[in-house]
């Protein structure tokens, strides 16, 4: 289950960021995850909860935005959503397709409560 490794990386990044800051609690974490990553959101959220237990991020709400797989045809320069992993241009039918989106995995934002 690669979700556990991803959750660990997300937690480590957040923990490192808040380590020397006066933060009481991490309220929410917004992630952007490309569909090519084949992440199961429920598994990622569960794994994060296990990893974050007894930390400032324990109660954080995980918000996941799935990013469609987008390709650009190198023949006609058309951009299109790739369905069923078919890297064939919707416009001209060529398979000379460049991936533009869909492989992302990053923390877009985080909401925290200050310790003051």
PDB file of C-alpha atoms in Angstrom, residues 8-47:
ATOM      1  CA  UNK A   8       4.405   9.538   5.938  1.00  0.00           C
ATOM      2  CA  UNK A   9       5.982  11.993   3.486  1.00  0.00           C
ATOM      3  CA  UNK A  10       3.110  14.446   3.872  1.00  0.00           C
ATOM      4  CA  UNK A  11       3.284  14.198   7.662  1.00  0.00           C
ATOM      5  CA  UNK A  12       7.074  14.642   7.686  1.00  0.00           C
ATOM      6  CA  UNK A  13       6.797  17.747   5.492  1.00  0.00           C
ATOM      7  CA  UNK A  14       4.133  19.305   7.714  1.00  0.00           C
ATOM      8  CA  UNK A  15       5.906  18.330  10.927  1.00  0.00           C
ATOM      9  CA  UNK A  16       9.142  19.880   9.669  1.00  0.00           C
ATOM     10  CA  UNK A  17       7.326  23.082   8.673  1.00  0.00           C
ATOM     11  CA  UNK A  18       5.544  23.584  12.003  1.00  0.00           C
ATOM     12  CA  UNK A  19       8.401  22.365  14.211  1.00  0.00           C
ATOM     13  CA  UNK A  20       9.871  25.765  15.123  1.00  0.00           C
ATOM     14  CA  UNK A  21       6.656  27.753  14.808  1.00  0.00           C
ATOM     15  CA  UNK A  22       4.154  28.611  17.509  1.00  0.00           C
ATOM     16  CA  UNK A  23       1.387  26.389  16.140  1.00  0.00           C
ATOM     17  CA  UNK A  24      -1.151  24.736  18.416  1.00  0.00           C
ATOM     18  CA  UNK A  25      -2.994  22.551  15.906  1.00  0.00           C
ATOM     19  CA  UNK A  26      -3.086  21.749  12.205  1.00  0.00           C
ATOM     20  CA  UNK A  27      -6.749  22.141  11.257  1.00  0.00           C
ATOM     21  CA  UNK A  28      -6.697  21.104   7.606  1.00  0.00           C
ATOM     22  CA  UNK A  29      -4.353  20.037   4.846  1.00  0.00           C
ATOM     23  CA  UNK A  30      -5.274  20.564   1.195  1.00  0.00           C
ATOM     24  CA  UNK A  31      -3.592  18.195  -1.265  1.00  0.00           C
ATOM     25  CA  UNK A  32      -3.506  18.082  -5.049  1.00  0.00           C
ATOM     26  CA  UNK A  33      -3.112  14.565  -6.347  1.00  0.00           C
ATOM     27  CA  UNK A  34      -2.953  13.590 -10.015  1.00  0.00           C
ATOM     28  CA  UNK A  35      -4.978  10.591 -11.128  1.00  0.00           C
ATOM     29  CA  UNK A  36      -1.847   8.932 -12.498  1.00  0.00           C
ATOM     30  CA  UNK A  37      -0.701   8.506  -8.881  1.00  0.00           C
ATOM     31  CA  UNK A  38      -3.575   6.035  -8.346  1.00  0.00           C
ATOM     32  CA  UNK A  39      -3.987   7.112  -4.740  1.00  0.00           C
ATOM     33  CA  UNK A  40      -6.967   5.767  -2.831  1.00  0.00           C
ATOM     34  CA  UNK A  41      -8.133   8.837  -0.861  1.00  0.00           C
ATOM     35  CA  UNK A  42      -9.712   6.809   1.951  1.00  0.00           C
ATOM     36  CA  UNK A  43      -6.493   4.840   2.450  1.00  0.00           C
ATOM     37  CA  UNK A  44      -4.343   7.967   2.413  1.00  0.00           C
ATOM     38  CA  UNK A  45      -6.592   9.670   4.975  1.00  0.00           C
ATOM     39  CA  UNK A  46      -6.601   6.569   7.195  1.00  0.00           C
ATOM     40  CA  UNK A  47      -2.809   6.187   7.003  1.00  0.00           C
TER      41      UNK A  47
END
